[in-house]
PDB file of C-alpha atoms in Angstrom:
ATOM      1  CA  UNK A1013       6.253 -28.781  63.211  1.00 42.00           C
ATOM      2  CA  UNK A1014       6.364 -26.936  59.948  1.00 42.00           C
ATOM      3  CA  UNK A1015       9.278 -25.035  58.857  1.00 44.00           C
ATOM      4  CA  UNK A1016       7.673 -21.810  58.945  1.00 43.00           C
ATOM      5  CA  UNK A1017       7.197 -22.049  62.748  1.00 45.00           C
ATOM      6  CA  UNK A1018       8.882 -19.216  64.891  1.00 44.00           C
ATOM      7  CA  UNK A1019      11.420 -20.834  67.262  1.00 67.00           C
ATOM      8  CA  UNK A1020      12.177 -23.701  65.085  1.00 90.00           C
ATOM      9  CA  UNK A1021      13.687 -26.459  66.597  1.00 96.00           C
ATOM     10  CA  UNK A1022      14.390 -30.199  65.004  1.00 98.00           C
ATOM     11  CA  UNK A1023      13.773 -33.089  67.037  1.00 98.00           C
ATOM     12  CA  UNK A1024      16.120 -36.034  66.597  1.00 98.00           C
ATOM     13  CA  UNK A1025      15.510 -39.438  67.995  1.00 98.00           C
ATOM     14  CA  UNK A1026      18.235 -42.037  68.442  1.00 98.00           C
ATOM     15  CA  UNK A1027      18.280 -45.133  70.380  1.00 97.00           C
ATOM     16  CA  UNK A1028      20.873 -46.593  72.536  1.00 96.00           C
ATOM     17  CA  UNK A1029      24.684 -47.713  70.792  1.00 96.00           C
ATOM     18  CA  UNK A1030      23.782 -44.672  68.158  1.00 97.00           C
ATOM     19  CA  UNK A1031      26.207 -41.943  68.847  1.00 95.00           C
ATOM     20  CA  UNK A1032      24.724 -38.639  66.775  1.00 97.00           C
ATOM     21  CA  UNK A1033      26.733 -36.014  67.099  1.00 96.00           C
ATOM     22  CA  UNK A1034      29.184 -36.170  64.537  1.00 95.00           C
ATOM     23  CA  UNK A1035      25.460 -35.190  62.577  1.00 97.00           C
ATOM     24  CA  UNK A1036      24.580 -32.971  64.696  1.00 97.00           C
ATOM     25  CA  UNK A1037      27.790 -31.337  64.988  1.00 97.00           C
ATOM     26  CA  UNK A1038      27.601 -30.146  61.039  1.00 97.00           C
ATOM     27  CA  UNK A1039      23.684 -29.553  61.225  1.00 97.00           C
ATOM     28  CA  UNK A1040      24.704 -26.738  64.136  1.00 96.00           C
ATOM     29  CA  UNK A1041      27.445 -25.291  61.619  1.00 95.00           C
ATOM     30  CA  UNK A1042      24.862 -24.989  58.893  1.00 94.00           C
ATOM     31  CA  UNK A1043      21.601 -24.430  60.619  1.00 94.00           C
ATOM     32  CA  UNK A1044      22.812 -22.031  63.841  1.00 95.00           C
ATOM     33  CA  UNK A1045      19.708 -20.719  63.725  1.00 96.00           C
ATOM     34  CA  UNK A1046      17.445 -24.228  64.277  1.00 97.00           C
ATOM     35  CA  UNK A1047      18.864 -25.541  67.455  1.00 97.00           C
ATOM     36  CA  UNK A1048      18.553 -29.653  67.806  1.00 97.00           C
ATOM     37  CA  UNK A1049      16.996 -31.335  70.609  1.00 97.00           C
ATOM     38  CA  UNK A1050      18.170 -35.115  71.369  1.00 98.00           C
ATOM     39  CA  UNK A1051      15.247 -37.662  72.058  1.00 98.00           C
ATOM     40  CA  UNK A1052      17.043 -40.568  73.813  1.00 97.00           C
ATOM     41  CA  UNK A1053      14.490 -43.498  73.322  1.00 97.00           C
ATOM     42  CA  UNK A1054      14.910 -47.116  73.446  1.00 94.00           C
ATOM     43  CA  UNK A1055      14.919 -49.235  70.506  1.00 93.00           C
ATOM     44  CA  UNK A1056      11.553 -50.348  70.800  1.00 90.00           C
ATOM     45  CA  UNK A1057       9.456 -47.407  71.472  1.00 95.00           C
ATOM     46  CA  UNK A1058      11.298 -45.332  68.506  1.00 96.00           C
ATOM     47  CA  UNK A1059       8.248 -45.787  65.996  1.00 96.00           C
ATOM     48  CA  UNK A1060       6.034 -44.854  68.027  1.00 97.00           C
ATOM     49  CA  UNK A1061       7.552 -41.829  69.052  1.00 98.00           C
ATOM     50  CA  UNK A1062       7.887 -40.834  65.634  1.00 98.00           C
ATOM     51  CA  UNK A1063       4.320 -41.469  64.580  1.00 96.00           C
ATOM     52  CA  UNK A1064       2.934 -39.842  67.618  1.00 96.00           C
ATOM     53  CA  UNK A1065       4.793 -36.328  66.474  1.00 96.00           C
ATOM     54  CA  UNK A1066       7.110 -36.833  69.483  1.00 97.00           C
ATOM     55  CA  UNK A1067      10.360 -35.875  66.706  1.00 98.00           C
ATOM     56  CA  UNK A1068      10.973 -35.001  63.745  1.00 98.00           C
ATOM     57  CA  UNK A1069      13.285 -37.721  62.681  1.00 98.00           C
ATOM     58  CA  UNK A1070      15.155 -41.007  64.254  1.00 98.00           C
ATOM     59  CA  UNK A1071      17.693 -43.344  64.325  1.00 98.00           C
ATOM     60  CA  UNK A1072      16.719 -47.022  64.503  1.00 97.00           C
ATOM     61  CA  UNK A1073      17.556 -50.302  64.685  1.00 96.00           C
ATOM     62  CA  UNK A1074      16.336 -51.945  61.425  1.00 94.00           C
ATOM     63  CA  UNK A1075      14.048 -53.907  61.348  1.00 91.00           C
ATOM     64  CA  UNK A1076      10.919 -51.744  62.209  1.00 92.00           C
ATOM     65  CA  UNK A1077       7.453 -51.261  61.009  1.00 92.00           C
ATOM     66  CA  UNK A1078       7.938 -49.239  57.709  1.00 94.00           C
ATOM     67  CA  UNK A1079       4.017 -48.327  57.189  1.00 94.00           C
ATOM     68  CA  UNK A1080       4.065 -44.631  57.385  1.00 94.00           C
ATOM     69  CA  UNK A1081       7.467 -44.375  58.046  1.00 97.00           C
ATOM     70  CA  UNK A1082      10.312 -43.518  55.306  1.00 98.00           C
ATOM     71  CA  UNK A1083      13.721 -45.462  56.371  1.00 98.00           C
ATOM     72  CA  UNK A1084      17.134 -44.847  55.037  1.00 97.00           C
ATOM     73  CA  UNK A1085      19.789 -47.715  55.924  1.00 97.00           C
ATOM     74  CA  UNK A1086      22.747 -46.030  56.708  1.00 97.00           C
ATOM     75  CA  UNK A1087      25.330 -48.764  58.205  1.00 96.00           C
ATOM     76  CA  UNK A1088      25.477 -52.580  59.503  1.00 97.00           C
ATOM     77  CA  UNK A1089      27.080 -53.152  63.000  1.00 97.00           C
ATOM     78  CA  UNK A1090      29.538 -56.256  63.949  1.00 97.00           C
ATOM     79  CA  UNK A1091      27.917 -58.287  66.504  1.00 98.00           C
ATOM     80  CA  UNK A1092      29.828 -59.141  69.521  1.00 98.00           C
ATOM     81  CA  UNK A1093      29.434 -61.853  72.066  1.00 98.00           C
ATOM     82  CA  UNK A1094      29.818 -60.281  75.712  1.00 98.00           C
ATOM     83  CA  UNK A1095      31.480 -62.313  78.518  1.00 98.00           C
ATOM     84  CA  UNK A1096      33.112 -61.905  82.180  1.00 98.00           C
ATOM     85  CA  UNK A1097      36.992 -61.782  81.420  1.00 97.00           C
ATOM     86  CA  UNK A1098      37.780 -64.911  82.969  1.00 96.00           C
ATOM     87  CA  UNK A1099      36.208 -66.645  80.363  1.00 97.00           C
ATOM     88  CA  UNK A1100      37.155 -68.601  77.438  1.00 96.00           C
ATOM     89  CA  UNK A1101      36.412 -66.634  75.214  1.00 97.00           C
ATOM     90  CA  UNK A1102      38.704 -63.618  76.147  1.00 97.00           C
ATOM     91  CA  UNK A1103      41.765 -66.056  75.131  1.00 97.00           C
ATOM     92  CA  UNK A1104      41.035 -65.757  71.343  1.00 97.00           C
ATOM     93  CA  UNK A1105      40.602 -62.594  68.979  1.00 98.00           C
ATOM     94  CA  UNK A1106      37.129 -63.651  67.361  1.00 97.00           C
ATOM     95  CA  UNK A1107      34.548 -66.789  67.839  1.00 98.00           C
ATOM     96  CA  UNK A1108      31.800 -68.504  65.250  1.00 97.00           C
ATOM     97  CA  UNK A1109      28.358 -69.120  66.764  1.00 97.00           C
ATOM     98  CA  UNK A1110      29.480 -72.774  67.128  1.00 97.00           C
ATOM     99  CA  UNK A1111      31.855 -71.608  69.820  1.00 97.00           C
ATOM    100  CA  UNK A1112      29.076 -71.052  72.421  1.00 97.00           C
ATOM    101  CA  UNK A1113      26.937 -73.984  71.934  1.00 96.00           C
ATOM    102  CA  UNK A1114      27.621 -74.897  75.400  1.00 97.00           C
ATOM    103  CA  UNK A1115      26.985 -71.355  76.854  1.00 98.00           C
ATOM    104  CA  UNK A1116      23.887 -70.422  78.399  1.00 98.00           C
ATOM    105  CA  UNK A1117      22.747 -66.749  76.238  1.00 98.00           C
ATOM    106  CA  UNK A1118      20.860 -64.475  77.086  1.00 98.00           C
ATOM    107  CA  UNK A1119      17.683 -63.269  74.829  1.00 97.00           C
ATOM    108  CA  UNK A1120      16.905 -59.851  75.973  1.00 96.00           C
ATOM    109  CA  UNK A1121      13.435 -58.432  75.320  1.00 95.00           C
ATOM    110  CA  UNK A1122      14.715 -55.244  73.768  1.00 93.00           C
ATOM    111  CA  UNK A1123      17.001 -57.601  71.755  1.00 94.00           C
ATOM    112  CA  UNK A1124      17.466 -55.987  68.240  1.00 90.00           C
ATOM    113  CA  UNK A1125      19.210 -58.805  66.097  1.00 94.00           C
ATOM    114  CA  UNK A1126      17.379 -61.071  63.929  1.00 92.00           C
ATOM    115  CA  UNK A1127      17.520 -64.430  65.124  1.00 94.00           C
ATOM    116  CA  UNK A1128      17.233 -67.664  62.879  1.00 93.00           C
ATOM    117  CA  UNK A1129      17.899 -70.406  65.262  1.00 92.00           C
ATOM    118  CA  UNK A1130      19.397 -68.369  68.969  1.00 92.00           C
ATOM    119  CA  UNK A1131      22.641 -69.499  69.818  1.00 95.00           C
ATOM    120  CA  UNK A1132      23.902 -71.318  72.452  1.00 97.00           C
ATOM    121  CA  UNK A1133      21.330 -72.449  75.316  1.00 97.00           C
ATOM    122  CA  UNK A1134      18.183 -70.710  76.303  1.00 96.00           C
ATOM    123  CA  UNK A1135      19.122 -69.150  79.892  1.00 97.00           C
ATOM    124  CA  UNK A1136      17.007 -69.138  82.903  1.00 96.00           C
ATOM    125  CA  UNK A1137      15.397 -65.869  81.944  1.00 97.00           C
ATOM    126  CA  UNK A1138      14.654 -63.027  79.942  1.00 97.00           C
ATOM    127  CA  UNK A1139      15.538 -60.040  80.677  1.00 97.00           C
ATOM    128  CA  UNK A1140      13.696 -56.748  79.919  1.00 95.00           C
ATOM    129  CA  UNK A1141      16.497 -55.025  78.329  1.00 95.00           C
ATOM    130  CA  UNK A1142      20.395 -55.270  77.614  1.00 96.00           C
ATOM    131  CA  UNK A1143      21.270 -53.455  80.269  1.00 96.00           C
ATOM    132  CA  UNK A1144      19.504 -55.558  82.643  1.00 97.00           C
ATOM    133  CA  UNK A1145      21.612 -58.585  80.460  1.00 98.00           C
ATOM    134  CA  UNK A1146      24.413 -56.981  80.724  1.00 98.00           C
ATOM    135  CA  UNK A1147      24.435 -57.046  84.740  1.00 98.00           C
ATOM    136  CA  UNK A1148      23.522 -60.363  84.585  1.00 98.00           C
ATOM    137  CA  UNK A1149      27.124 -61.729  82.504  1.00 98.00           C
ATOM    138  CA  UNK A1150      28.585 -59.573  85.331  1.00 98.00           C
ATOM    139  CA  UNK A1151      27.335 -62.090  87.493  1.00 97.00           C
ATOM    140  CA  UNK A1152      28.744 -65.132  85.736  1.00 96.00           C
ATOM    141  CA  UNK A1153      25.309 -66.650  84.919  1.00 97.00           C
ATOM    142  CA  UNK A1154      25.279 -66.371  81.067  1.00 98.00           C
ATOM    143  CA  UNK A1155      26.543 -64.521  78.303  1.00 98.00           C
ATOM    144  CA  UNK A1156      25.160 -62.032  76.044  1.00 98.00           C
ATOM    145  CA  UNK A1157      25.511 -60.981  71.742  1.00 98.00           C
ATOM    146  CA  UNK A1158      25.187 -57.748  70.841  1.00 98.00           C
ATOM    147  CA  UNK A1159      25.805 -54.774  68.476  1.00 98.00           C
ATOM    148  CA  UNK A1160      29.557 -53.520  68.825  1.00 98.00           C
ATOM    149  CA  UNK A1161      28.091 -50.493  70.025  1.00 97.00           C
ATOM    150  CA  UNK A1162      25.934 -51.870  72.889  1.00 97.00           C
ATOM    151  CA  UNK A1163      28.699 -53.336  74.270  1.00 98.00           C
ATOM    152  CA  UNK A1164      30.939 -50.304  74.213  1.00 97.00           C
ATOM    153  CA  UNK A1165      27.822 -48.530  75.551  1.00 97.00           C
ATOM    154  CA  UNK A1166      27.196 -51.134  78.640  1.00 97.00           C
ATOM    155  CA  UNK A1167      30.861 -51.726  78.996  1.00 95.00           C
ATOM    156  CA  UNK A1168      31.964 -52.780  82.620  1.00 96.00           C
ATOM    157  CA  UNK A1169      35.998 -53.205  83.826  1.00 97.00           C
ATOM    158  CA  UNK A1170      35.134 -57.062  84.595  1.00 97.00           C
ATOM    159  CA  UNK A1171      33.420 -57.768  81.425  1.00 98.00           C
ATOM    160  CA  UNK A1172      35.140 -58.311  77.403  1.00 98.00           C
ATOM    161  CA  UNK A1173      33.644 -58.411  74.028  1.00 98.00           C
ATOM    162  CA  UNK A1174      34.757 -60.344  71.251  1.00 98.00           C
ATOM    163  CA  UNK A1175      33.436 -60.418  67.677  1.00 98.00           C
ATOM    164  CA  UNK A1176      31.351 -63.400  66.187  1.00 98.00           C
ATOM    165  CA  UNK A1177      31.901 -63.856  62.443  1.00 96.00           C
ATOM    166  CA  UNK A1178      28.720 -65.752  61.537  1.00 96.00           C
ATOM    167  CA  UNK A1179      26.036 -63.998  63.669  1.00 97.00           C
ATOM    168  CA  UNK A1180      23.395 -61.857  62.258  1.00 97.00           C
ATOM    169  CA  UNK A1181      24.451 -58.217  62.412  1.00 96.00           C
ATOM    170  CA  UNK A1182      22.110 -54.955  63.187  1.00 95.00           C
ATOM    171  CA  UNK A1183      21.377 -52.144  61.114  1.00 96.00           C
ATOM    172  CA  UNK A1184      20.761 -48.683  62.100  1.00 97.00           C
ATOM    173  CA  UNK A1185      19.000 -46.512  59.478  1.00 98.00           C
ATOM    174  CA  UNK A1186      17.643 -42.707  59.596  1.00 98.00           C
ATOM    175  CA  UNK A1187      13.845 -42.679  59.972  1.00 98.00           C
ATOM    176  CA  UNK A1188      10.853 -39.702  59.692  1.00 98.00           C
ATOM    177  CA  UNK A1189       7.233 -39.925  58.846  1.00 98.00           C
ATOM    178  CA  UNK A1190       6.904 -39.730  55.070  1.00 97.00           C
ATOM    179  CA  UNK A1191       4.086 -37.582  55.740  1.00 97.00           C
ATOM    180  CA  UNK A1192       6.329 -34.772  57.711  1.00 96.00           C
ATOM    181  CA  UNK A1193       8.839 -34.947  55.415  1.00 97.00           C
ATOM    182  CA  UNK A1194       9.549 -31.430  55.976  1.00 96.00           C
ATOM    183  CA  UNK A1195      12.300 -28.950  54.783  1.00 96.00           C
ATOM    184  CA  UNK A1196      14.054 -29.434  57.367  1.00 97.00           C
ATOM    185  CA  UNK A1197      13.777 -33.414  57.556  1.00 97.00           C
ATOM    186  CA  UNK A1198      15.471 -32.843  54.156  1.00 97.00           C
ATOM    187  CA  UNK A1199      18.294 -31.026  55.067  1.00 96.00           C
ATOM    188  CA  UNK A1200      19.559 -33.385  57.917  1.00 97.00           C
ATOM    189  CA  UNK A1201      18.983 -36.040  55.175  1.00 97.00           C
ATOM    190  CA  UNK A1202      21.314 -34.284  53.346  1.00 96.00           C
ATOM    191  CA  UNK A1203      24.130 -34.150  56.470  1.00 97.00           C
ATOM    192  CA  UNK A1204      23.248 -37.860  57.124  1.00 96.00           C
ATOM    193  CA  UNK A1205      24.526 -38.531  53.407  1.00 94.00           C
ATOM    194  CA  UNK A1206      27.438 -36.112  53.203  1.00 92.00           C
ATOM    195  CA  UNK A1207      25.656 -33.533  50.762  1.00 89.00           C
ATOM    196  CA  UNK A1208      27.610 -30.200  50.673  1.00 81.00           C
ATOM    197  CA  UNK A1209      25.408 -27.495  51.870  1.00 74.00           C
ATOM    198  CA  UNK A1210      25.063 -26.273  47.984  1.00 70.00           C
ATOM    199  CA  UNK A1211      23.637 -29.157  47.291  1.00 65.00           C
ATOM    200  CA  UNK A1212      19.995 -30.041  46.159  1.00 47.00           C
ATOM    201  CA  UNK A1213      18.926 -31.638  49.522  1.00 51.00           C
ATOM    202  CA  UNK A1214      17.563 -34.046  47.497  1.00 44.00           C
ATOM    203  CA  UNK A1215      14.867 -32.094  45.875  1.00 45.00           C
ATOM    204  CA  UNK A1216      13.106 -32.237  42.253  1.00 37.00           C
ATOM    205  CA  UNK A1217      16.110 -32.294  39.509  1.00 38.00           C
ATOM    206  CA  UNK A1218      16.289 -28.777  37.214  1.00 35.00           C
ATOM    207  CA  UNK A1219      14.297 -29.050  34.425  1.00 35.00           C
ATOM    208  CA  UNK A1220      15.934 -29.848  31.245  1.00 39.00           C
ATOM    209  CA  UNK A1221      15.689 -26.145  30.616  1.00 38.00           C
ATOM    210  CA  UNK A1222      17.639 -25.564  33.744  1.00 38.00           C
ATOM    211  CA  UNK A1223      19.861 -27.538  32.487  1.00 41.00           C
ATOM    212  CA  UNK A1224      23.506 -25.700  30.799  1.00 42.00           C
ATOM    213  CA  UNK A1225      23.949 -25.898  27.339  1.00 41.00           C
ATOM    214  CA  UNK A1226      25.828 -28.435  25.976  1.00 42.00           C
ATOM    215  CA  UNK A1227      28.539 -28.000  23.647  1.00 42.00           C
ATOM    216  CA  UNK A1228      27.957 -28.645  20.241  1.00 43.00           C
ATOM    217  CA  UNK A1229      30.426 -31.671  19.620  1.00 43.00           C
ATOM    218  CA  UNK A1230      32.505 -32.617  16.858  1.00 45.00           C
ATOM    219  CA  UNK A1231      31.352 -30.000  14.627  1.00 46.00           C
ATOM    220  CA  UNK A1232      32.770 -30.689  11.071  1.00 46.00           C
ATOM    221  CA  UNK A1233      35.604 -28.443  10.323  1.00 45.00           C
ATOM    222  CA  UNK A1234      35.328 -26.128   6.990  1.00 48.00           C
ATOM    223  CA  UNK A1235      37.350 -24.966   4.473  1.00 48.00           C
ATOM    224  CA  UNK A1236      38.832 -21.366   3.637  1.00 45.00           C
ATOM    225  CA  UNK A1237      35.808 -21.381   1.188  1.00 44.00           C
ATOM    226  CA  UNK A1238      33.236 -22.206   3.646  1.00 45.00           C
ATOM    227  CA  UNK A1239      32.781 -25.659   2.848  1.00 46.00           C
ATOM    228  CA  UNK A1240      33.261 -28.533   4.575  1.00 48.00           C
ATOM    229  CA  UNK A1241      36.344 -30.363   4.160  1.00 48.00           C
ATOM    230  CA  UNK A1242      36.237 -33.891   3.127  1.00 47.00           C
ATOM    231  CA  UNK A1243      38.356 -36.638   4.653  1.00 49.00           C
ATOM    232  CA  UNK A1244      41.346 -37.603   2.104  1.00 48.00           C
ATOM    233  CA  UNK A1245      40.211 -41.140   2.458  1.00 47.00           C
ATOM    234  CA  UNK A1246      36.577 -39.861   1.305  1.00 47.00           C
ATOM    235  CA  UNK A1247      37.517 -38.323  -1.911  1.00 46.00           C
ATOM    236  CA  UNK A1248      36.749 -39.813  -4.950  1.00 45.00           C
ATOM    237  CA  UNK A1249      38.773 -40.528  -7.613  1.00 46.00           C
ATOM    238  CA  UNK A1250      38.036 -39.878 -11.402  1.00 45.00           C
ATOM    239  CA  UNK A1251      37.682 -42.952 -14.008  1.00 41.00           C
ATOM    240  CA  UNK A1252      39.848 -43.740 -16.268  1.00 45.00           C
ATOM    241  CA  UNK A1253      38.463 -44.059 -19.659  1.00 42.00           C
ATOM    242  CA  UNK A1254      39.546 -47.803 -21.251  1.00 41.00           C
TER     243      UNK A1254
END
């Protein structure tokens, strides 16, 4: 899509836990002529929808493949451990990975935390996504760490969350093809990163002849003559002849 399309519309991407329209919500006060259309996508086929041409921009989970792609990290999520209320767990405010060494966890496929060593121990299966993992700590056979936001997403009246302080965390980050980094790309950039609407958007700086004149400092003060005046301290004083 090029910005000199008729009918423009900008296509935004975001993947589940990533709640856009606080974005959106200023892009449709500044741009009410260039409607936005949502892309809901899962976390794992977001790339590819961007380099297909299936939006114009996205918001991922980092990491992701970067070749081709232009990424701006925007903010890090807590991660939260998910368990049926009856559990343990839901008697204290916070846990440390070392809390659930006994637990059985669930490893989702769609899992988007980086994991050194997984915590806990390995359940009986994989599931395909957190969803699917979600339904399963429902059922009181494992439980499940996520981003804050998953959890709040795939929240269920029989299920709690509580924060771990030593897990990895996710990051989501803004995302476009560098190659359709178009004028429009550029001005949700700007939204994403609070930019006024006067703003730049990010574009080549103003020449230095562009730039205002600066004021000529500490010019030396003069004289009624016209000459400059010289410091007291500066002035010499005359010899006296021995």
């Amino acid at each position: 899509m090029t910005d000199g399309e008729t009918g423009r519309v900008f296509r935004l991407a975001y993947v589940p836990g990533v709640t856009p329209a606080k974005w959106v919500n200023i892009w449709t006060e500044r741009m009410p002529d260039v409607p936005v259309t949502l892309v809901a996508v899962p976390a794992a086929e977001v790339v590819g929808l961007l380099r297909n041409g299936g939006a114009d921009a996205g918001f991922a989970r980092l990491p992701v493949d970067r070749d081709e792609l232009s990424v701006i990290p925007l903010y890090v999520e807590t991660t939260v451990v998910v368990v049926p209320k009856d559990h343990a767990v839901a008697a204290v405010d916070e846990v440390s990975i070392a809390d659930l060494i006994d637990d059985e966890v669930f490893h989702p496929l769609d899992d988007t935390i980086e994991w050194t060593v997984r915590p806990g121990l390995r359940a009986f299966t994989r599931p395909a996504t957190t969803a699917d993992a979600v339904e399963l700590v429902a059922a009181g056979t494992g439980i499940l760490l996520v981003p804050q936001s998953l959890a709040r997403l795939y929240h269920r009246r029989d299920l709690t969350y509580r924060p771990v302080l030593d897990a990895p965390q996710s990051q989501v980050a803004l995302t476009w093809p560098t190659d359709a980094t178009t004028d429009l790309v550029e001005d949700f950039i700007g939204v994403v990163r609070g930019r006024t609407v006067n703003s730049s958007r990010g574009r080549a700086p103003a020449s230095p002849a562009e730039k205002p004149a600066r004021r000529q400092a500490q010019k030396p003060a003069q004289n009624g003559s016209g000459r400059r005046a010289v410091p007291a301290s500066r002035k010499r004083k005359g010899y006296r002849s021995r």
